[in-house]
Short mmCIF file of C-alpha atoms (C1' of nucleotides) in Angstrom, two decimals:
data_model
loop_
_atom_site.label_atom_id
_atom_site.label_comp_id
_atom_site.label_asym_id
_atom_site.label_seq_id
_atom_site.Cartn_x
_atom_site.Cartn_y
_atom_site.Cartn_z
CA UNK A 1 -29.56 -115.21 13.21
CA UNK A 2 -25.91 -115.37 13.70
CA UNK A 3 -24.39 -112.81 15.66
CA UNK A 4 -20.95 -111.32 16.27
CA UNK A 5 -18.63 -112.62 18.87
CA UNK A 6 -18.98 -109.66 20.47
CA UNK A 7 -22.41 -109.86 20.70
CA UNK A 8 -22.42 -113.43 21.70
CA UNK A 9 -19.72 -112.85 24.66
CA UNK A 10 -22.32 -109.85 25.52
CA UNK A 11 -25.31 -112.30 25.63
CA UNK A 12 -23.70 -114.89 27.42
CA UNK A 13 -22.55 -112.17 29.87
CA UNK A 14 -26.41 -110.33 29.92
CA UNK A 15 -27.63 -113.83 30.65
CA UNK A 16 -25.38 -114.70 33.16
CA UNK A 17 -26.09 -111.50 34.84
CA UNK A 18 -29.68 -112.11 34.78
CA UNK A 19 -29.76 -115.18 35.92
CA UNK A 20 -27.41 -114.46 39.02
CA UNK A 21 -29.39 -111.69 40.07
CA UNK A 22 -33.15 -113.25 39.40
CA UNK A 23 -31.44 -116.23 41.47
CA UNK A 24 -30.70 -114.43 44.48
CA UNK A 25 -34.07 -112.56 44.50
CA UNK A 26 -36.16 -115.63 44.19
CA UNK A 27 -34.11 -118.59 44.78
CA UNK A 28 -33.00 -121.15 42.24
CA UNK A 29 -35.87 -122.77 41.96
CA UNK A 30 -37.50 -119.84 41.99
CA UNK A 31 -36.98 -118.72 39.13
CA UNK A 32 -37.52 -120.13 35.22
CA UNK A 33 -35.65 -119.67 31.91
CA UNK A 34 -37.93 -118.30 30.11
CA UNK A 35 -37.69 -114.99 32.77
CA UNK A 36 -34.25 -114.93 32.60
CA UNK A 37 -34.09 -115.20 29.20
CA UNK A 38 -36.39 -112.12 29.13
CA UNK A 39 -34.61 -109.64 31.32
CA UNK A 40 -31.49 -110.56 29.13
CA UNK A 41 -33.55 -109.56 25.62
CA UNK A 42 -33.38 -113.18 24.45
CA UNK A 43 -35.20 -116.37 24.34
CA UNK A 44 -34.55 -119.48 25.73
CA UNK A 45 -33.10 -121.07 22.98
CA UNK A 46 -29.88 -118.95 23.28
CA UNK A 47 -29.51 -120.09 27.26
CA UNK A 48 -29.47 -124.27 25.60
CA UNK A 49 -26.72 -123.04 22.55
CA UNK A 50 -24.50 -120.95 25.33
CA UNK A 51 -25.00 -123.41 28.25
CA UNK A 52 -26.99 -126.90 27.62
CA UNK A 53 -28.51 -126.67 30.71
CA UNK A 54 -30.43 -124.71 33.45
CA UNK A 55 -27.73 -126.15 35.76
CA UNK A 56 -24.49 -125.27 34.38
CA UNK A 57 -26.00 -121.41 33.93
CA UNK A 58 -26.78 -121.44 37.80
CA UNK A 59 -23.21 -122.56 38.64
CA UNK A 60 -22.26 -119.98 36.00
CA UNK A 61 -24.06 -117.18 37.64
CA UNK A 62 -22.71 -118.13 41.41
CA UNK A 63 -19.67 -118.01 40.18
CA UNK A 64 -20.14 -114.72 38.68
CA UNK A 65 -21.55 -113.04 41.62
CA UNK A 66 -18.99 -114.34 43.63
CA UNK A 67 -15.86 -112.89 41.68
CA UNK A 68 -17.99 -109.34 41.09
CA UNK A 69 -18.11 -109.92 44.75
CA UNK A 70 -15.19 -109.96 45.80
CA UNK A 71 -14.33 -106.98 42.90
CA UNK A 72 -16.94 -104.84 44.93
CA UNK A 73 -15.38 -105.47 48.37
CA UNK A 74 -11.70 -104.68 46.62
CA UNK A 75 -12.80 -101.47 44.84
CA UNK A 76 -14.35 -99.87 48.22
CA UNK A 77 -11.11 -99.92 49.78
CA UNK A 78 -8.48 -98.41 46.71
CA UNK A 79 -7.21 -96.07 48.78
CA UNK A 80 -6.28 -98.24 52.07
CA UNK A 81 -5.99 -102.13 53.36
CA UNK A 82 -10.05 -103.03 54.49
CA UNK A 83 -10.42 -103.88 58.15
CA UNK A 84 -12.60 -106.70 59.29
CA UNK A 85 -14.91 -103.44 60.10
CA UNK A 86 -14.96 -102.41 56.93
CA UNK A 87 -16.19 -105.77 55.81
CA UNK A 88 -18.90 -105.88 58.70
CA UNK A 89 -20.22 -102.23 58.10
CA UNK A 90 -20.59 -103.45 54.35
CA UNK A 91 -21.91 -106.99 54.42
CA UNK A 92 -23.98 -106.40 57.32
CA UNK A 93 -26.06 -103.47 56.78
CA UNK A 94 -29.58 -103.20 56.78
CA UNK A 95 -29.38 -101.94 52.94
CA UNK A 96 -27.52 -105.04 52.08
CA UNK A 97 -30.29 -107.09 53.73
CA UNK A 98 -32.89 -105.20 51.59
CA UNK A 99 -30.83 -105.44 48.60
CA UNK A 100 -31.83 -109.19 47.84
CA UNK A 101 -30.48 -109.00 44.24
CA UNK A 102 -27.26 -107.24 44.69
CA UNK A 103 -25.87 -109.27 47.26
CA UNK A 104 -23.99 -112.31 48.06
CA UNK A 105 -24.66 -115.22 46.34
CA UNK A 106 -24.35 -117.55 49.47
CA UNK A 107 -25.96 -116.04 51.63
CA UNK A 108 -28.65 -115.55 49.46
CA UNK A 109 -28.99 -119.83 48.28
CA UNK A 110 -26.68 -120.92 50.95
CA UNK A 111 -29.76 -123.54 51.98
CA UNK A 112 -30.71 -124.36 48.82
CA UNK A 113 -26.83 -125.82 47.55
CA UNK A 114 -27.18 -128.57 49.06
CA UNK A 115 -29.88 -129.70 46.68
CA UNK A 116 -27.97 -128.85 43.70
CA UNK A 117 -25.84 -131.33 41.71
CA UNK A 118 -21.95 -131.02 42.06
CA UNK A 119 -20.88 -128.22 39.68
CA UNK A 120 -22.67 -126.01 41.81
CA UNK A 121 -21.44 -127.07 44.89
CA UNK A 122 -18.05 -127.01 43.57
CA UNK A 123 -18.27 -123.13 43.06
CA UNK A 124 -19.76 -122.89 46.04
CA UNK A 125 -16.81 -124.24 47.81
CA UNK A 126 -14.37 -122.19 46.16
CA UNK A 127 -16.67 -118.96 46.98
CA UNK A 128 -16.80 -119.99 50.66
CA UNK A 129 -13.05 -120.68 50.69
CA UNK A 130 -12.51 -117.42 49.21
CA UNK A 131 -13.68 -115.32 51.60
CA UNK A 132 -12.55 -117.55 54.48
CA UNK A 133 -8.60 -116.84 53.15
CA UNK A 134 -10.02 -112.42 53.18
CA UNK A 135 -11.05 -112.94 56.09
CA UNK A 136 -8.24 -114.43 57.42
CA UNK A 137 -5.71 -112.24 55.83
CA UNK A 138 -7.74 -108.94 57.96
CA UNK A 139 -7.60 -110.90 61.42
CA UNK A 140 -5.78 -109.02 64.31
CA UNK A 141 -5.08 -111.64 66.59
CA UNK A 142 -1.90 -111.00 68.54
CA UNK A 143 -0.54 -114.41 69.08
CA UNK A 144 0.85 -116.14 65.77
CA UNK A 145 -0.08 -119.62 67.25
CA UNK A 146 -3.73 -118.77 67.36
CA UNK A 147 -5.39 -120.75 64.48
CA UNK A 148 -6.61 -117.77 62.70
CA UNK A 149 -8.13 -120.22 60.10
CA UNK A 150 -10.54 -121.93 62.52
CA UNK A 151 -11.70 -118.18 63.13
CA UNK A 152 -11.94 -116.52 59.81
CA UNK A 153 -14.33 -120.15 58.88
CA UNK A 154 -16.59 -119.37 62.02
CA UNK A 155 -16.53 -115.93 61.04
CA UNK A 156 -17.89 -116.22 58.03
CA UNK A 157 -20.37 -118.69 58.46
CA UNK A 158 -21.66 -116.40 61.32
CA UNK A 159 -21.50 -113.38 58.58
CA UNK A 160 -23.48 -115.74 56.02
CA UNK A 161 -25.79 -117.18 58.51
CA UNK A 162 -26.70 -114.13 59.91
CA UNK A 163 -27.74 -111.68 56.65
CA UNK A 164 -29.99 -115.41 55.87
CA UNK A 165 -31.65 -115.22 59.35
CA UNK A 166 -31.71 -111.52 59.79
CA UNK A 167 -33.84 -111.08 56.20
CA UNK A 168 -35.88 -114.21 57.12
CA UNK A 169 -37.12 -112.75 59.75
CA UNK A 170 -36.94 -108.87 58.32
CA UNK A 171 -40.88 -109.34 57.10
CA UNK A 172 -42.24 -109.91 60.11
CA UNK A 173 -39.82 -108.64 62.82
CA UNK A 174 -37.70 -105.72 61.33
CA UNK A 175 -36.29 -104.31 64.51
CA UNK A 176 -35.45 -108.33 65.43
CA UNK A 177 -33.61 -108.86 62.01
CA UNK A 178 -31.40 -105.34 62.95
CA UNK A 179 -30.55 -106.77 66.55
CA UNK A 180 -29.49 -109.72 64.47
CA UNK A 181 -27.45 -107.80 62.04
CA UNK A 182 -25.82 -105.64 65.24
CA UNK A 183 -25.11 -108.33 67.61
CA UNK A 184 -22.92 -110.87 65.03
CA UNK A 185 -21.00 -107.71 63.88
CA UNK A 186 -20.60 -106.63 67.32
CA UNK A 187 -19.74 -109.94 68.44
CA UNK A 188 -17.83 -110.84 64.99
CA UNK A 189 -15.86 -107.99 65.46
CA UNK A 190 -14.66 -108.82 69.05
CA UNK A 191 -13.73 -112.13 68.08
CA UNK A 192 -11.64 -111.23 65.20
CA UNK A 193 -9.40 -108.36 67.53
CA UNK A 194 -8.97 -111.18 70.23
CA UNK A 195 -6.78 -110.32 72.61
CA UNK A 196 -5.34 -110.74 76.42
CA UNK A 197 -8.22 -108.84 78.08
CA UNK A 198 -11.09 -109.83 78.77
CA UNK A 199 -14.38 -109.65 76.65
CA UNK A 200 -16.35 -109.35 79.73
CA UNK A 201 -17.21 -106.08 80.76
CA UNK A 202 -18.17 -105.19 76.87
CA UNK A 203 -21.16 -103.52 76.44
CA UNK A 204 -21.29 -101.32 73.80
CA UNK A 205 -23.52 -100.62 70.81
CA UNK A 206 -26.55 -102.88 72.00
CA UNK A 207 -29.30 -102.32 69.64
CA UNK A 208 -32.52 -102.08 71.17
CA UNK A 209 -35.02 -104.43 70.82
CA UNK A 210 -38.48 -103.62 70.65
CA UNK A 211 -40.98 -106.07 68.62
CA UNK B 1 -65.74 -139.76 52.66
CA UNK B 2 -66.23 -138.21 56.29
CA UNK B 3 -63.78 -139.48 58.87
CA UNK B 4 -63.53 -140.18 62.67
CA UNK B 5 -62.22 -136.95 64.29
CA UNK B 6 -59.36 -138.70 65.79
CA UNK B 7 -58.51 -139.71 62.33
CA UNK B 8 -59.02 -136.04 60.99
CA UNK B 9 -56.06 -135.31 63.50
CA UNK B 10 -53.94 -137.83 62.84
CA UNK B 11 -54.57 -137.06 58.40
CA UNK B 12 -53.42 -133.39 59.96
CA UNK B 13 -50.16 -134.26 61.38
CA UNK B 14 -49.37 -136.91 58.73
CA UNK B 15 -49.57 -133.90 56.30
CA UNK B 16 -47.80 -131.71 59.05
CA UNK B 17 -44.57 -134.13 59.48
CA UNK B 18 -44.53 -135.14 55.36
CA UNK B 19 -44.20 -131.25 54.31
CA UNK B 20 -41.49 -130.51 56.56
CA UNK B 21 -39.62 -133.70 56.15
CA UNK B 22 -40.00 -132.86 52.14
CA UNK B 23 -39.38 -129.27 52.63
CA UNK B 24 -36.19 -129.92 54.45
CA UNK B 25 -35.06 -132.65 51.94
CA UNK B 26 -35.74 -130.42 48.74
CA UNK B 27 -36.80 -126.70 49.66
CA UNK B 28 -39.81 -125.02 49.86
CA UNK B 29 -39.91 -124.50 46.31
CA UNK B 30 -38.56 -128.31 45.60
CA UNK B 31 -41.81 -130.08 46.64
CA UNK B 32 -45.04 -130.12 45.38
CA UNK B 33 -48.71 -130.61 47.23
CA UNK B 34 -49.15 -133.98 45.70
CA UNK B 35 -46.13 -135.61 46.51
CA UNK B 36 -46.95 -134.29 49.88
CA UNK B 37 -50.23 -135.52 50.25
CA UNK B 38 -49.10 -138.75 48.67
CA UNK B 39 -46.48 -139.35 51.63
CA UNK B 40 -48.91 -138.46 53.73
CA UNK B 41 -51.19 -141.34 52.13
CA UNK B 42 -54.11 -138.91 51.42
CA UNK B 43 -55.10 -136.74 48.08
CA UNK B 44 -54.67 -133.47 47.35
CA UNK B 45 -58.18 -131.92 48.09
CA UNK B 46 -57.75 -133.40 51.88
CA UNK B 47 -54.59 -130.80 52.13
CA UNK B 48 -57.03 -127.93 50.79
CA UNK B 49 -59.67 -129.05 53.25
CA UNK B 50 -56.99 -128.74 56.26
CA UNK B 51 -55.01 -125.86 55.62
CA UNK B 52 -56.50 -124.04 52.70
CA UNK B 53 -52.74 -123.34 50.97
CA UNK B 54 -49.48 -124.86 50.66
CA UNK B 55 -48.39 -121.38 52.20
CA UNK B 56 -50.26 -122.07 55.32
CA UNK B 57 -49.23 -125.88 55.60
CA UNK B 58 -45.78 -124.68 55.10
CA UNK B 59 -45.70 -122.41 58.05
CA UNK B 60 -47.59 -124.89 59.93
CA UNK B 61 -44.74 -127.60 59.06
CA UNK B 62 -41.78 -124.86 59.42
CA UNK B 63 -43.54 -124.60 63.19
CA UNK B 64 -43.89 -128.00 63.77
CA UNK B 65 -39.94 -128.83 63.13
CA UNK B 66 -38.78 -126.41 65.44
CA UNK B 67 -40.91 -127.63 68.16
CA UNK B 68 -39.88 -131.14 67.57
CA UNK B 69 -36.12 -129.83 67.37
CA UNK B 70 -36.42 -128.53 70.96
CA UNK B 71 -38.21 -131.18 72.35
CA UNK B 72 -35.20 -133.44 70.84
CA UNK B 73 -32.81 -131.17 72.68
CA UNK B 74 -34.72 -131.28 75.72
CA UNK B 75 -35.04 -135.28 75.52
CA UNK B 76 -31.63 -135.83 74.60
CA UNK B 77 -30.60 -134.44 78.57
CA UNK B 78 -33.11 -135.61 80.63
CA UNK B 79 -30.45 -136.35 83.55
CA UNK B 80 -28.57 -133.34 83.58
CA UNK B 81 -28.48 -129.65 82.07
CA UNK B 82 -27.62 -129.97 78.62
CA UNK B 83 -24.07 -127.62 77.91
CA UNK B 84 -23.11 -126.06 75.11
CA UNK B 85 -20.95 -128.65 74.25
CA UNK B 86 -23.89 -130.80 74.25
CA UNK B 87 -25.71 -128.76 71.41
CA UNK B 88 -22.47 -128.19 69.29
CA UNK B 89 -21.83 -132.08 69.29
CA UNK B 90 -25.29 -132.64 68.29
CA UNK B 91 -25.66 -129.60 65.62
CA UNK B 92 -22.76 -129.40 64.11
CA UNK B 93 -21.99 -133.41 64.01
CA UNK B 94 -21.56 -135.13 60.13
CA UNK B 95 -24.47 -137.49 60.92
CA UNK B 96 -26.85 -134.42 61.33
CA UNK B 97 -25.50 -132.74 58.42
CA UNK B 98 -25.95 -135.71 56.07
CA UNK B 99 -29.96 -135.84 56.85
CA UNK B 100 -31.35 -133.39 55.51
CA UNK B 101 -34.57 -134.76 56.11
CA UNK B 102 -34.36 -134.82 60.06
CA UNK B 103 -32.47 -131.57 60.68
CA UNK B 104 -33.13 -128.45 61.92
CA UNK B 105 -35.91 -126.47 59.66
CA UNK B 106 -34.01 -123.21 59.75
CA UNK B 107 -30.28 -124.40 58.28
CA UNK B 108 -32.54 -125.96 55.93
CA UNK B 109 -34.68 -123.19 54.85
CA UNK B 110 -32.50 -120.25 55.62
CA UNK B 111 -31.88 -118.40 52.77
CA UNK B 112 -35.67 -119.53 51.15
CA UNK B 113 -37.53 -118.03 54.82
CA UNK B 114 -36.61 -114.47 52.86
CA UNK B 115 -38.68 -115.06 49.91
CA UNK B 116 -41.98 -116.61 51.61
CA UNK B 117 -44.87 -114.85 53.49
CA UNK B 118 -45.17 -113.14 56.63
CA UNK B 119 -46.81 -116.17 57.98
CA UNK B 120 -43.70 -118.16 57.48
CA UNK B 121 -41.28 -115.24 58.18
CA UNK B 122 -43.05 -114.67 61.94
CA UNK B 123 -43.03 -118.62 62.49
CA UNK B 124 -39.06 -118.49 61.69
CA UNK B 125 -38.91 -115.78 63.59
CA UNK B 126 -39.63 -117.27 66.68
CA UNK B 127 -38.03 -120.42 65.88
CA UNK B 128 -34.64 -118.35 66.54
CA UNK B 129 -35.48 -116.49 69.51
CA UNK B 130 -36.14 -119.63 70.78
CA UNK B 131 -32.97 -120.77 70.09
CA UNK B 132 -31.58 -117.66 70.83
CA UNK B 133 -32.84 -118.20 74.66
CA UNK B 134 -31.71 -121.40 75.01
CA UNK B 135 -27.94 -120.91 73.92
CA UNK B 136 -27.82 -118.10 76.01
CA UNK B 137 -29.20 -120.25 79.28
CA UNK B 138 -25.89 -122.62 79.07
CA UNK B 139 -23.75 -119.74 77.71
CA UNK B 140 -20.80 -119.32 81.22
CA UNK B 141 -19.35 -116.27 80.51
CA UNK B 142 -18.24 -114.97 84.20
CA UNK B 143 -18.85 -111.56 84.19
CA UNK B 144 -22.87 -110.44 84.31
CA UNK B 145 -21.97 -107.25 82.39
CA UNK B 146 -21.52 -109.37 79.40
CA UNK B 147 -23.34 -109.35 76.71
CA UNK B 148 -24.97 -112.75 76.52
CA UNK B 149 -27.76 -111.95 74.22
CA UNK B 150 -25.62 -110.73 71.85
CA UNK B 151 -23.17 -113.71 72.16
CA UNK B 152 -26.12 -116.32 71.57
CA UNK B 153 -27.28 -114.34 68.36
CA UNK B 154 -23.78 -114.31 66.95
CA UNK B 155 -23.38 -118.19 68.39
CA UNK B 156 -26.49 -119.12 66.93
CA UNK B 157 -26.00 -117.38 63.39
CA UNK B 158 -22.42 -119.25 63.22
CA UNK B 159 -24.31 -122.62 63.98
CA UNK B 160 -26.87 -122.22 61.35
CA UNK B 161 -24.83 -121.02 58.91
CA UNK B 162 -22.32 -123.30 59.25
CA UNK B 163 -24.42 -126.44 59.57
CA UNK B 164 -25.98 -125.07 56.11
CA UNK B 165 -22.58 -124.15 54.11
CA UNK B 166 -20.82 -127.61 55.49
CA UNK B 167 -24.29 -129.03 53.73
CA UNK B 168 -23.50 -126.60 50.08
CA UNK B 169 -19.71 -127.92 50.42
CA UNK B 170 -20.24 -131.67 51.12
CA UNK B 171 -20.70 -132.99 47.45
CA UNK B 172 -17.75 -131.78 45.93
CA UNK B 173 -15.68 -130.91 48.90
CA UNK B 174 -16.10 -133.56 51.73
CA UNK B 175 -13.04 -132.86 54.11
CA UNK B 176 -13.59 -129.30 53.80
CA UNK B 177 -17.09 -129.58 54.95
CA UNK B 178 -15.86 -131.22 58.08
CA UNK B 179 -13.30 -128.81 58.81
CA UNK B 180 -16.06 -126.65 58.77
CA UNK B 181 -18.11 -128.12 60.85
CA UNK B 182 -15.56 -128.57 63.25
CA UNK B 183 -13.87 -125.12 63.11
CA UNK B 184 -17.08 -123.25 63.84
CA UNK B 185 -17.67 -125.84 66.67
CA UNK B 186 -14.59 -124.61 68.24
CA UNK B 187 -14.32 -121.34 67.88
CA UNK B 188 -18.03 -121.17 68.77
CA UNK B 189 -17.36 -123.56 72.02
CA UNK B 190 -14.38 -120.89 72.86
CA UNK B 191 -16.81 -117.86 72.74
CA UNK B 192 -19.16 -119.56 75.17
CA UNK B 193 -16.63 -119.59 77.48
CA UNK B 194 -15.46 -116.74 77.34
CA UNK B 195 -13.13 -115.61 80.27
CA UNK B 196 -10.15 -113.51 80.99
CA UNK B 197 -7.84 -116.44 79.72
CA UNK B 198 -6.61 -115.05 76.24
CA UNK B 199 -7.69 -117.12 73.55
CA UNK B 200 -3.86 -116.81 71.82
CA UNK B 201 -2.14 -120.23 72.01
CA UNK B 202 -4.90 -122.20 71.46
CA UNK B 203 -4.44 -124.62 68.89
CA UNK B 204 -6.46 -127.69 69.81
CA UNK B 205 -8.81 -130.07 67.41
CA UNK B 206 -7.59 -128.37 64.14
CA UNK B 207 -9.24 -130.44 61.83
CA UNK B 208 -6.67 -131.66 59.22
CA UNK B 209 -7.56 -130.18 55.39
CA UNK B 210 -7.10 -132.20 52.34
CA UNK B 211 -8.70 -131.36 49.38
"C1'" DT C 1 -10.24 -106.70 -2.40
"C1'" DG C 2 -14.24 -109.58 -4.01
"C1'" DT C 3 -16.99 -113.65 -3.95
"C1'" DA C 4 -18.90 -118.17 -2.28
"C1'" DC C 5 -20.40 -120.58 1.35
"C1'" DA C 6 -19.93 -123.16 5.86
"C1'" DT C 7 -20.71 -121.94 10.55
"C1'" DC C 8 -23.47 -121.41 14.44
"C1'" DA C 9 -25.90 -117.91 17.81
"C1'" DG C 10 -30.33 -117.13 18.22
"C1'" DT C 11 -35.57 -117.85 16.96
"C1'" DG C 12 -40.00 -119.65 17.99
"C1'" DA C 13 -43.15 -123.53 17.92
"C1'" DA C 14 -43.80 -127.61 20.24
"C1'" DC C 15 -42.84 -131.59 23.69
"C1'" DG C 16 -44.56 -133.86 28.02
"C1'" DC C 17 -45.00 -132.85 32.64
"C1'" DG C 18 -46.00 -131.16 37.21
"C1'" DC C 19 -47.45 -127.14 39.44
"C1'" DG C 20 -51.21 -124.99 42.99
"C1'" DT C 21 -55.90 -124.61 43.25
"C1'" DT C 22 -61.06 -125.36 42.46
"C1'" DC C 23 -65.17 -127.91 42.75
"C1'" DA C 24 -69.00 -131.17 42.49
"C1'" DC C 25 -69.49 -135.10 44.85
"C1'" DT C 26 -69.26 -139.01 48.51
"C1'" DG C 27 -70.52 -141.24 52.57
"C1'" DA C 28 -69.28 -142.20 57.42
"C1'" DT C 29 -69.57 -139.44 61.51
"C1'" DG C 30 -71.78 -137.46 65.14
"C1'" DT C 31 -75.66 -134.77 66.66
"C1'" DA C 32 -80.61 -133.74 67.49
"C1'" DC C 33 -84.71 -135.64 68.65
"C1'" DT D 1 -81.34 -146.75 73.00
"C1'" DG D 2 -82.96 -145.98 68.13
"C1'" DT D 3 -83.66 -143.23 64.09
"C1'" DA D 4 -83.12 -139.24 60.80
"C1'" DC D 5 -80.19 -136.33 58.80
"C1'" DA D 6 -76.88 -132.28 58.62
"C1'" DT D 7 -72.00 -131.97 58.67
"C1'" DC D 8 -67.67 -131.96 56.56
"C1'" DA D 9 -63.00 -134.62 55.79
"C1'" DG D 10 -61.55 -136.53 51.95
"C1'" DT D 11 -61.96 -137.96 46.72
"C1'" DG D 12 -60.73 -137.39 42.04
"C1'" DA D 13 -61.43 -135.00 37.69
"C1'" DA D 14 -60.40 -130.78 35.80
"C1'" DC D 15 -58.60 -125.76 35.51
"C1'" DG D 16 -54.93 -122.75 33.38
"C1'" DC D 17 -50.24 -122.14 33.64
"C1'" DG D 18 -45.29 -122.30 33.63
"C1'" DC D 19 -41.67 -125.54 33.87
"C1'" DG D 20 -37.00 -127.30 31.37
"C1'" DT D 21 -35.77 -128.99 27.10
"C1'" DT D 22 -35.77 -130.20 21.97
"C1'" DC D 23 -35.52 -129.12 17.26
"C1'" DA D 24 -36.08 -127.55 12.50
"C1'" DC D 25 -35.03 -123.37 10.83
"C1'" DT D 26 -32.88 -118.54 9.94
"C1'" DG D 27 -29.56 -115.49 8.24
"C1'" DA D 28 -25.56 -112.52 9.37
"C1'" DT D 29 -20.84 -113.60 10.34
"C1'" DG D 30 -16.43 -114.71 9.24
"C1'" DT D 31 -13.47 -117.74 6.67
"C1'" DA D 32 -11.46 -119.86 2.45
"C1'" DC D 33 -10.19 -119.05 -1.95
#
DNA sequence: TGTACATCAGTGAACGCGCGTTCACTGATGTAC
DNA sequence: TGTACATCAGTGAACGCGCGTTCACTGATGTAC
């Protein structure tokens, strides 16, 4: 049953979609064809004439989520330049943490790359580079000679690494995974406005922690 | 075929030590019971026997890894108080990122902890607060007012995720995964140290990038 | 514009395979006497 | 110390099921004339 080229762009898209999402709820391997071929409305044999493989729809699907991403995080902020807080408040919230699905590819299969074959790592890399050079571009830092590059990478691994740990531990733990989420923003924020005085001294906006 | 006690013990741990080796190598969702039990030089139905699910011998290997992570820590400074420094060199190092097998169970499992039980989720749970504790112990920020808790969270979410993203990166993008490695190791080594020097002007150990 | 037909996106049955788990059974261990 | 036997760790066949992928086929699309 041919279809238009419309309707095969639309597929390929609803697919795509599908897959990226189904992926970051369950992991990749996690998750089979044949259910992602369902919540797109086709069968499986459309995923092997669009993609060939399993594989190269994955890296297809991180890649998507990554550029709708980085769309999202673009659109919040039409009407002025984002801060580094705006990117904190948004990427780590306690909805985002619940919102397995809708969020960020790598935080949600950062673990799991490593197993994959190179195509996905590849995207992977250019995801993580990505938001290393937003990061970047948002740092304060008064001093021109300060590597702001070194930061905005430890920055966002700390921003990755925390939404993983802070909904690993979100089952069992929840007011643990919200300390989590508070104290790398709060932290993460500090670093990225660092200046001549002194961090000690600091102690605002400590969660409390009762488990 | 009823066996020694001893030997009941010892068929435990072998399982113990083959699942999380596995389950670091390959994921949680990457390894099956009988390649498990087949490392482990038993059959399937002795797994069943022991632990009644792969869910419970899962959180009993996720436990078992962190424990032997900390005694490795410990071990590794029996002469004097390990530093900071000491744990970055040793996390964050190529040669720890390249075995998957022998590394820490919770860069390994990060993003898959989210998707498991509760079981699992308390066990990785505690996993970080005990790492949590013992980056704060060597953190030497001067000023008691600081936060340290909040520092080692945000310290010990950069390490993890870091060590995990330098691990998605490393196939396709090799010198990028070192500069990674490297730039949250000094950035992170900066924070622990944290003092009423500015950070501005800094500039050592900038990993060089070509891609 | 109308007709003929090659293209190819998508269908659905089938492939071999490994998954986690169950279960009747085995037979050495370790206890009770 | 010696004997009888209940215990139970481990075996191995079997369970239903879903996995990723292949492949002969369909039939509307879109092109060539």
């Amino acid at each position: 049953v041919k279809v238009t080229r419309e309707q095969a762009a639309e597929n390929r898209q609803k697919l795509v979609r599908a897959a990226g999402r189904l992926i970051r709820e369950r992991g990749i391997d996690g998750v089979g064809v044949a259910e992602i071929c369902a919540q797109a409305g086709l069968t499986h044999g459309a995923l092997y004439a669009q993609f060939g493989s399993k594989d190269a729809l994955v890296a297809e699907a991180l890649e998507d989520g990554l550029r709708r991403g980085e769309a999202r995080v673009a659109d919040n902020a039409t009407r002025r330049t984002p801060t580094l807080d705006d990117y904190l408040a948004y990427y780590l919230s306690e909805k985002r943490r619940d919102d397995l699905g809708g969020g960020c590819p790598m935080a949600a299969s950062a673990s799991e790359i490593a197993r994959q074959g190179e195509m996905v790592s590849a995207r992977f890399g250019e995801g993580f580079e990505s938001m290393v050079e937003t990061i970047e571009a948002v740092l304060t830092v008064p001093n021109p000679q300060t590597d702001k590059r070194q930061i905005a990478i430890a920055i966002s691994a700390a921003m990755i690494g925390g939404l993983a740990i802070a909904r690993g531990v979100a089952k069992s733990q929840p007011s643990f995974s919200a300390e989590i989420l508070a104290s790398v923003a709060d932290v993460v924020r500090d670093l990225g406005k660092a200046n001549n005085r002194s961090r000690a001294g600091r102690k605002k906006d400590k969660p409390a922690r009762r488990e």
